[in-house]
Amino acid sequence: MIIGFDGKRAVSNMTGLGNYSRLVIEQLAENYPQDSLYVYTPKLRKNPRLALIESMPNVAFRLPSGSGFSGALWRTFGVSNNLRADAVNVYHGLSNELPLNIRSAGVPSVVTMHDVIYRRLPECYSAIDRRIYDFKYGRSCRNATRIIAVSERTKQDVVELYGIDPAKIDVVYQGCDSSFKKELRREDLYGIRKRLNLPERYILQVGTIESRKNLELTVRALAGLPSDVSLLAVGRDRGGYRGKVEGIARELGVAARVVFRDDITFADLPAVTQMAEAVAYPSRYEGFGIPVLEALESGRPVVAASGSCLEEAGGDAAIYVDPDDVRGMTEALTAILSGVVDVEEVSAKGKRHAARFDTDRMASSIMAVYEKAIEEYAVMRE
């Protein structure tokens, strides 16, 4: 089988959709070495995170050629010509979208929908971005032969907001990078803590510093925690939300205990996670919530927000609080820090739950979707 992928995010994005794209390509290449994987990307740039993919003998990158398009236009329109020329059996849009003319490519298609947060929390996006996402992603859902949703919550959103038949959607949970499963030696952790100049004790929150991620809840809870505990916020600022959080921290007298870091590499993130007293993820809305799974794989207790899909990611292994409940977040973190919560027991439960998101299972489930898409497409063309 020849499988084509939208490779823009795999090549260019270092987090989120880039991580998902790389993981899918890596796992399918490893689990199905007899198949050929073509990664279509407007440009190929130097990215150390691509090293594994570039080393795999059954993966090849495809750049704009012979279509009359380049850059974003090629990804949106021209790639369909390349799919026909390359005799691709199925094309997978890994990040919410497909070429607008995918139906003219003569190829069955699959699109992974990660979320429709731009609909659920429109205040977090500009009006023009909302219109663009709504048009591109909605059309991709309608044009795709099959849809992969990364959670039941996302599936429900796609059905409700775009009127898609639920029978067209398969839920395939994503796994996380295997590096989070490897328990690091104490001396290695000490060296990384010293090199990165990390606090001795900290609550970790990973994700873009934006209003939806709700970092302010964790900051407000920090004021009720022991004074030797810091909050380590790992992520890039978006829309100036960091300034608001810093103002709250100053008002509460905890500004010196809130550490913002946007320079933590993915390679160091497993160690940073393993050294945390707890991981907080009070996001108001998510499509899946990979930091929750990464924390569970790392054996750390998690406090997450209720109300979207984080209960799917964390199962019975995490503690959940309302995203506006400062007292609840404070009490949950206090219980972890004080030993009321048995961290070893929680760690074992977390690893058992995380086993549901095995990457081999993810690969076989995605392959089953491809086979279903090919069969359904053949029937439609008869």
GROMACS .gro file of C-alpha atoms in nm:
model
  382
    1MET     CA    1   0.000   0.000   0.000
    2ILE     CA    2   0.109   0.357  -0.070
    3ILE     CA    3  -0.008   0.600   0.198
    4GLY     CA    4   0.016   0.975   0.153
    5PHE     CA    5   0.029   1.223   0.441
    6ASP     CA    6  -0.008   1.597   0.477
    7GLY     CA    7   0.340   1.658   0.618
    8LYS     CA    8   0.340   2.033   0.681
    9ARG     CA    9   0.292   2.005   1.058
   10ALA     CA   10   0.534   1.714   1.092
   11VAL     CA   11   0.806   1.920   0.927
   12SER     CA   12   0.736   2.263   1.074
   13ASN     CA   13   0.556   2.236   1.409
   14MET     CA   14   0.752   2.146   1.721
   15THR     CA   15   0.453   2.078   1.949
   16GLY     CA   16   0.087   1.974   1.933
   17LEU     CA   17  -0.013   1.889   1.578
   18GLY     CA   18   0.351   1.840   1.483
   19ASN     CA   19   0.400   1.581   1.756
   20TYR     CA   20   0.086   1.396   1.651
   21SER     CA   21   0.185   1.399   1.283
   22ARG     CA   22   0.534   1.268   1.352
   23LEU     CA   23   0.407   1.000   1.589
   24VAL     CA   24   0.154   0.866   1.338
   25ILE     CA   25   0.409   0.853   1.056
   26GLU     CA   26   0.675   0.692   1.277
   27GLN     CA   27   0.443   0.426   1.415
   28LEU     CA   28   0.290   0.332   1.082
   29ALA     CA   29   0.632   0.313   0.918
   30GLU     CA   30   0.760   0.092   1.197
   31ASN     CA   31   0.456  -0.136   1.224
   32TYR     CA   32   0.398  -0.171   0.847
   33PRO     CA   33   0.745  -0.182   0.685
   34GLN     CA   34   0.599  -0.337   0.369
   35ASP     CA   35   0.401  -0.020   0.294
   36SER     CA   36   0.538   0.299   0.136
   37LEU     CA   37   0.472   0.627   0.315
   38TYR     CA   38   0.490   0.953   0.118
   39VAL     CA   39   0.503   1.272   0.324
   40TYR     CA   40   0.385   1.571   0.119
   41THR     CA   41   0.521   1.904   0.240
   42PRO     CA   42   0.553   2.249   0.078
   43LYS     CA   43   0.912   2.266   0.203
   44LEU     CA   44   1.158   2.045   0.388
   45ARG     CA   45   1.348   2.223   0.659
   46LYS     CA   46   1.612   2.105   0.902
   47ASN     CA   47   1.433   1.970   1.207
   48PRO     CA   48   1.602   1.735   1.457
   49ARG     CA   49   1.260   1.593   1.543
   50LEU     CA   50   1.245   1.446   1.191
   51ALA     CA   51   1.558   1.236   1.238
   52LEU     CA   52   1.372   0.910   1.301
   53ILE     CA   53   1.134   0.957   1.010
   54GLU     CA   54   1.420   1.047   0.776
   55SER     CA   55   1.602   0.728   0.875
   56MET     CA   56   1.310   0.498   0.790
   57PRO     CA   57   1.359   0.321   0.455
   58ASN     CA   58   0.987   0.310   0.367
   59VAL     CA   59   0.930   0.686   0.415
   60ALA     CA   60   0.992   0.944   0.142
   61PHE     CA   61   0.926   1.317   0.134
   62ARG     CA   62   0.741   1.467  -0.161
   63LEU     CA   63   0.785   1.836  -0.250
   64PRO     CA   64   0.592   2.053  -0.499
   65SER     CA   65   0.663   1.943  -0.855
   66GLY     CA   66   0.478   1.944  -1.182
   67SER     CA   67   0.155   2.082  -1.039
   68GLY     CA   68   0.195   2.449  -1.122
   69PHE     CA   69   0.154   2.539  -0.754
   70SER     CA   70   0.392   2.606  -0.468
   71GLY     CA   71   0.376   2.668  -0.094
   72ALA     CA   72   0.035   2.692   0.068
   73LEU     CA   73  -0.144   2.684  -0.268
   74TRP     CA   74   0.021   2.353  -0.353
   75ARG     CA   75  -0.087   2.206  -0.019
   76THR     CA   76  -0.442   2.332  -0.072
   77PHE     CA   77  -0.486   2.248  -0.441
   78GLY     CA   78  -0.179   2.118  -0.625
   79VAL     CA   79  -0.099   1.815  -0.411
   80SER     CA   80  -0.403   1.633  -0.551
   81ASN     CA   81  -0.222   1.606  -0.886
   82ASN     CA   82   0.080   1.453  -0.714
   83LEU     CA   83  -0.137   1.197  -0.536
   84ARG     CA   84  -0.265   1.071  -0.871
   85ALA     CA   85   0.083   1.067  -1.024
   86ASP     CA   86   0.224   0.876  -0.728
   87ALA     CA   87  -0.059   0.618  -0.736
   88VAL     CA   88  -0.135   0.680  -0.370
   89ASN     CA   89  -0.391   0.436  -0.226
   90VAL     CA   90  -0.513   0.660   0.057
   91TYR     CA   91  -0.433   1.014   0.169
   92HIS     CA   92  -0.436   1.122   0.536
   93GLY     CA   93  -0.477   1.484   0.643
   94LEU     CA   94  -0.316   1.471   0.985
   95SER     CA   95  -0.420   1.812   1.114
   96ASN     CA   96  -0.789   1.887   1.055
   97GLU     CA   97  -0.769   1.955   0.683
   98LEU     CA   98  -0.753   1.809   0.335
   99PRO     CA   99  -0.684   1.973  -0.002
  100LEU     CA  100  -0.996   2.164  -0.102
  101ASN     CA  101  -1.009   1.966  -0.427
  102ILE     CA  102  -0.937   1.626  -0.273
  103ARG     CA  103  -1.243   1.475  -0.440
  104SER     CA  104  -1.088   1.536  -0.782
  105ALA     CA  105  -0.773   1.344  -0.684
  106GLY     CA  106  -0.939   1.006  -0.737
  107VAL     CA  107  -0.801   0.889  -0.401
  108PRO     CA  108  -0.982   0.789  -0.079
  109SER     CA  109  -0.906   1.028   0.202
  110VAL     CA  110  -0.897   1.035   0.581
  111VAL     CA  111  -0.880   1.346   0.797
  112THR     CA  112  -0.790   1.356   1.166
  113MET     CA  113  -1.002   1.607   1.355
  114HIS     CA  114  -0.833   1.716   1.676
  115ASP     CA  115  -1.089   1.966   1.800
  116VAL     CA  116  -1.337   2.237   1.705
  117ILE     CA  117  -1.240   2.471   1.985
  118TYR     CA  118  -1.280   2.769   1.754
  119ARG     CA  119  -1.653   2.690   1.769
  120ARG     CA  120  -1.676   2.601   2.138
  121LEU     CA  121  -1.463   2.894   2.260
  122PRO     CA  122  -1.492   3.152   1.981
  123GLU     CA  123  -1.361   3.430   2.205
  124CYS     CA  124  -1.017   3.268   2.190
  125TYR     CA  125  -0.988   3.327   1.813
  126SER     CA  126  -1.010   3.623   1.581
  127ALA     CA  127  -1.316   3.648   1.359
  128ILE     CA  128  -1.111   3.586   1.042
  129ASP     CA  129  -0.942   3.278   1.192
  130ARG     CA  130  -1.279   3.135   1.295
  131ARG     CA  131  -1.416   3.178   0.943
  132ILE     CA  132  -1.109   3.022   0.784
  133TYR     CA  133  -1.107   2.722   1.019
  134ASP     CA  134  -1.480   2.673   0.984
  135PHE     CA  135  -1.458   2.673   0.607
  136LYS     CA  136  -1.149   2.454   0.567
  137TYR     CA  137  -1.215   2.205   0.844
  138GLY     CA  138  -1.587   2.176   0.783
  139ARG     CA  139  -1.527   2.114   0.413
  140SER     CA  140  -1.259   1.858   0.495
  141CYS     CA  141  -1.503   1.667   0.716
  142ARG     CA  142  -1.765   1.667   0.441
  143ASN     CA  143  -1.520   1.567   0.166
  144ALA     CA  144  -1.327   1.299   0.356
  145THR     CA  145  -1.406   0.935   0.297
  146ARG     CA  146  -1.351   0.868   0.670
  147ILE     CA  147  -1.281   1.088   0.971
  148ILE     CA  148  -1.059   1.004   1.267
  149ALA     CA  149  -1.149   1.185   1.590
  150VAL     CA  150  -0.890   1.188   1.868
  151SER     CA  151  -1.159   1.157   2.138
  152GLU     CA  152  -1.526   1.085   2.184
  153ARG     CA  153  -1.569   1.452   2.273
  154THR     CA  154  -1.428   1.560   1.938
  155LYS     CA  155  -1.646   1.307   1.757
  156GLN     CA  156  -1.956   1.448   1.927
  157ASP     CA  157  -1.850   1.802   1.836
  158VAL     CA  158  -1.798   1.714   1.469
  159VAL     CA  159  -2.136   1.540   1.451
  160GLU     CA  160  -2.316   1.826   1.623
  161LEU     CA  161  -2.144   2.125   1.465
  162TYR     CA  162  -2.094   1.997   1.110
  163GLY     CA  163  -2.386   1.756   1.075
  164ILE     CA  164  -2.161   1.459   0.997
  165ASP     CA  165  -2.300   1.107   1.017
  166PRO     CA  166  -2.139   0.948   1.328
  167ALA     CA  167  -2.095   0.625   1.129
  168LYS     CA  168  -1.835   0.809   0.920
  169ILE     CA  169  -1.616   0.882   1.225
  170ASP     CA  170  -1.376   0.649   1.404
  171VAL     CA  171  -1.231   0.743   1.743
  172VAL     CA  172  -0.861   0.659   1.756
  173TYR     CA  173  -0.687   0.776   2.071
  174GLN     CA  174  -0.337   0.906   2.020
  175GLY     CA  175  -0.043   0.775   2.216
  176CYS     CA  176   0.249   0.976   2.342
  177ASP     CA  177   0.618   0.956   2.275
  178SER     CA  178   0.785   0.651   2.431
  179SER     CA  179   1.040   0.875   2.606
  180PHE     CA  180   0.779   0.956   2.871
  181LYS     CA  181   0.759   0.588   2.969
  182LYS     CA  182   1.129   0.557   3.049
  183GLU     CA  183   1.206   0.616   3.417
  184LEU     CA  184   1.524   0.821   3.441
  185ARG     CA  185   1.794   0.762   3.701
  186ARG     CA  186   1.809   0.991   4.000
  187GLU     CA  187   2.154   1.119   3.905
  188ASP     CA  188   2.034   1.199   3.551
  189LEU     CA  189   1.739   1.392   3.686
  190TYR     CA  190   1.967   1.585   3.920
  191GLY     CA  191   2.192   1.682   3.632
  192ILE     CA  192   1.900   1.800   3.420
  193ARG     CA  193   1.754   1.996   3.711
  194LYS     CA  194   2.086   2.173   3.759
  195ARG     CA  195   2.139   2.237   3.387
  196LEU     CA  196   1.791   2.383   3.341
  197ASN     CA  197   1.801   2.568   3.675
  198LEU     CA  198   1.467   2.428   3.788
  199PRO     CA  199   1.304   2.486   4.129
  200GLU     CA  200   1.352   2.216   4.392
  201ARG     CA  201   0.977   2.162   4.424
  202TYR     CA  202   0.728   2.260   4.157
  203ILE     CA  203   0.386   2.203   4.009
  204LEU     CA  204   0.416   2.166   3.632
  205GLN     CA  205   0.176   2.303   3.371
  206VAL     CA  206   0.262   2.245   3.004
  207GLY     CA  207   0.093   2.417   2.712
  208THR     CA  208   0.064   2.743   2.524
  209ILE     CA  209   0.028   3.036   2.764
  210GLU     CA  210  -0.321   3.143   2.650
  211SER     CA  211  -0.654   3.205   2.820
  212ARG     CA  212  -0.804   2.869   2.720
  213LYS     CA  213  -0.532   2.680   2.907
  214ASN     CA  214  -0.644   2.858   3.224
  215LEU     CA  215  -0.303   2.896   3.389
  216GLU     CA  216  -0.453   3.158   3.620
  217LEU     CA  217  -0.643   2.887   3.810
  218THR     CA  218  -0.317   2.714   3.900
  219VAL     CA  219  -0.159   3.047   3.996
  220ARG     CA  220  -0.450   3.126   4.228
  221ALA     CA  221  -0.420   2.781   4.383
  222LEU     CA  222  -0.046   2.833   4.430
  223ALA     CA  223  -0.121   3.106   4.685
  224GLY     CA  224  -0.266   2.838   4.912
  225LEU     CA  225   0.026   2.594   4.879
  226PRO     CA  226   0.346   2.575   5.088
  227SER     CA  227   0.584   2.863   5.016
  228ASP     CA  228   0.864   2.632   4.899
  229VAL     CA  229   0.652   2.507   4.608
  230SER     CA  230   0.676   2.686   4.273
  231LEU     CA  231   0.471   2.671   3.956
  232LEU     CA  232   0.666   2.590   3.640
  233ALA     CA  233   0.473   2.701   3.329
  234VAL     CA  234   0.625   2.554   3.013
  235GLY     CA  235   0.504   2.703   2.685
  236ARG     CA  236   0.499   3.006   2.459
  237ASP     CA  237   0.292   3.313   2.530
  238ARG     CA  238   0.001   3.374   2.295
  239GLY     CA  239  -0.199   3.692   2.278
  240GLY     CA  240  -0.035   3.850   2.583
  241TYR     CA  241  -0.206   3.619   2.832
  242ARG     CA  242   0.118   3.582   3.025
  243GLY     CA  243   0.093   3.949   3.127
  244LYS     CA  244  -0.249   3.888   3.280
  245VAL     CA  245  -0.121   3.585   3.472
  246GLU     CA  246   0.181   3.778   3.598
  247GLY     CA  247  -0.053   4.051   3.724
  248ILE     CA  248  -0.259   3.796   3.917
  249ALA     CA  249   0.059   3.645   4.062
  250ARG     CA  250   0.175   3.986   4.183
  251GLU     CA  251  -0.161   4.060   4.343
  252LEU     CA  252  -0.147   3.729   4.530
  253GLY     CA  253   0.216   3.772   4.634
  254VAL     CA  254   0.340   3.462   4.449
  255ALA     CA  255   0.511   3.624   4.148
  256ALA     CA  256   0.855   3.501   4.259
  257ARG     CA  257   0.721   3.144   4.267
  258VAL     CA  258   0.582   3.142   3.912
  259VAL     CA  259   0.850   3.040   3.663
  260PHE     CA  260   0.779   3.081   3.291
  261ARG     CA  261   0.993   2.878   3.052
  262ASP     CA  262   0.957   2.867   2.674
  263ASP     CA  263   1.298   2.710   2.617
  264ILE     CA  264   1.241   2.358   2.750
  265THR     CA  265   1.310   2.118   2.464
  266PHE     CA  266   1.095   1.815   2.391
  267ALA     CA  267   1.395   1.595   2.473
  268ASP     CA  268   1.406   1.738   2.826
  269LEU     CA  269   1.030   1.740   2.884
  270PRO     CA  270   1.005   1.380   3.014
  271ALA     CA  271   1.263   1.456   3.284
  272VAL     CA  272   1.096   1.787   3.370
  273THR     CA  273   0.767   1.600   3.404
  274GLN     CA  274   0.913   1.321   3.618
  275MET     CA  275   1.059   1.574   3.862
  276ALA     CA  276   0.729   1.757   3.917
  277GLU     CA  277   0.541   1.716   4.244
  278ALA     CA  278   0.223   1.714   4.036
  279VAL     CA  279   0.101   1.815   3.692
  280ALA     CA  280  -0.184   2.063   3.655
  281TYR     CA  281  -0.389   2.088   3.338
  282PRO     CA  282  -0.699   2.300   3.403
  283SER     CA  283  -0.769   2.377   3.036
  284ARG     CA  284  -1.123   2.492   2.967
  285TYR     CA  285  -1.151   2.289   2.650
  286GLU     CA  286  -0.940   2.035   2.465
  287GLY     CA  287  -0.971   1.785   2.185
  288PHE     CA  288  -0.769   1.531   2.382
  289GLY     CA  289  -0.512   1.675   2.624
  290ILE     CA  290  -0.181   1.501   2.557
  291PRO     CA  291  -0.002   1.659   2.862
  292VAL     CA  292  -0.236   1.455   3.085
  293LEU     CA  293  -0.128   1.132   2.918
  294GLU     CA  294   0.238   1.233   2.926
  295ALA     CA  295   0.212   1.295   3.300
  296LEU     CA  296   0.048   0.958   3.363
  297GLU     CA  297   0.315   0.781   3.157
  298SER     CA  298   0.572   0.967   3.370
  299GLY     CA  299   0.414   0.838   3.690
  300ARG     CA  300   0.304   1.178   3.817
  301PRO     CA  301  -0.028   1.269   3.979
  302VAL     CA  302  -0.251   1.491   3.765
  303VAL     CA  303  -0.514   1.751   3.844
  304ALA     CA  304  -0.717   1.835   3.534
  305ALA     CA  305  -1.028   2.035   3.452
  306SER     CA  306  -1.364   1.872   3.401
  307GLY     CA  307  -1.601   1.955   3.120
  308SER     CA  308  -1.434   1.859   2.790
  309CYS     CA  309  -1.235   1.548   2.705
  310LEU     CA  310  -0.972   1.541   2.977
  311GLU     CA  311  -1.167   1.274   3.159
  312GLU     CA  312  -1.101   1.052   2.857
  313ALA     CA  313  -0.729   1.121   2.867
  314GLY     CA  314  -0.697   1.075   3.244
  315GLY     CA  315  -0.969   0.822   3.322
  316ASP     CA  316  -0.987   0.729   3.689
  317ALA     CA  317  -0.617   0.803   3.734
  318ALA     CA  318  -0.649   1.181   3.753
  319ILE     CA  319  -0.822   1.425   3.988
  320TYR     CA  320  -1.074   1.660   3.826
  321VAL     CA  321  -1.189   2.005   3.929
  322ASP     CA  322  -1.416   2.265   3.775
  323PRO     CA  323  -1.203   2.509   3.569
  324ASP     CA  324  -1.324   2.798   3.788
  325ASP     CA  325  -1.289   2.620   4.123
  326VAL     CA  326  -0.984   2.773   4.293
  327ARG     CA  327  -1.059   2.601   4.621
  328GLY     CA  328  -1.096   2.264   4.451
  329MET     CA  329  -0.762   2.301   4.271
  330THR     CA  330  -0.593   2.414   4.591
  331GLU     CA  331  -0.732   2.120   4.790
  332ALA     CA  332  -0.637   1.868   4.520
  333LEU     CA  333  -0.279   1.993   4.499
  334THR     CA  334  -0.253   2.014   4.878
  335ALA     CA  335  -0.365   1.653   4.910
  336ILE     CA  336  -0.088   1.547   4.671
  337LEU     CA  337   0.183   1.758   4.833
  338SER     CA  338   0.090   1.657   5.187
  339GLY     CA  339   0.086   1.285   5.121
  340VAL     CA  340  -0.289   1.243   5.166
  341VAL     CA  341  -0.287   1.113   4.809
  342ASP     CA  342  -0.071   0.802   4.780
  343VAL     CA  343   0.153   0.904   4.490
  344GLU     CA  344   0.284   0.551   4.433
  345GLU     CA  345  -0.069   0.415   4.411
  346VAL     CA  346  -0.175   0.698   4.180
  347SER     CA  347   0.134   0.639   3.966
  348ALA     CA  348   0.054   0.270   3.923
  349LYS     CA  349  -0.309   0.349   3.837
  350GLY     CA  350  -0.193   0.613   3.590
  351LYS     CA  351   0.036   0.374   3.407
  352ARG     CA  352  -0.241   0.115   3.386
  353HIS     CA  353  -0.474   0.370   3.234
  354ALA     CA  354  -0.208   0.502   2.998
  355ALA     CA  355  -0.162   0.150   2.859
  356ARG     CA  356  -0.494   0.201   2.677
  357PHE     CA  357  -0.316   0.451   2.454
  358ASP     CA  358  -0.050   0.212   2.330
  359THR     CA  359   0.109   0.341   2.009
  360ASP     CA  360   0.102   0.000   1.841
  361ARG     CA  361  -0.273  -0.010   1.900
  362MET     CA  362  -0.300   0.340   1.759
  363ALA     CA  363  -0.116   0.232   1.444
  364SER     CA  364  -0.332  -0.077   1.389
  365SER     CA  365  -0.651   0.126   1.446
  366ILE     CA  366  -0.545   0.388   1.193
  367MET     CA  367  -0.457   0.118   0.941
  368ALA     CA  368  -0.805  -0.029   0.990
  369VAL     CA  369  -0.952   0.312   0.908
  370TYR     CA  370  -0.746   0.327   0.588
  371GLU     CA  371  -0.871  -0.014   0.479
  372LYS     CA  372  -1.227   0.087   0.553
  373ALA     CA  373  -1.184   0.412   0.356
  374ILE     CA  374  -1.044   0.225   0.054
  375GLU     CA  375  -1.332  -0.023   0.057
  376GLU     CA  376  -1.598   0.247   0.095
  377TYR     CA  377  -1.441   0.462  -0.176
  378ALA     CA  378  -1.442   0.169  -0.420
  379VAL     CA  379  -1.812   0.111  -0.354
  380MET     CA  380  -1.892   0.480  -0.406
  381ARG     CA  381  -1.721   0.478  -0.745
  382GLU     CA  382  -1.905   0.171  -0.874
   0.00000   0.00000   0.00000
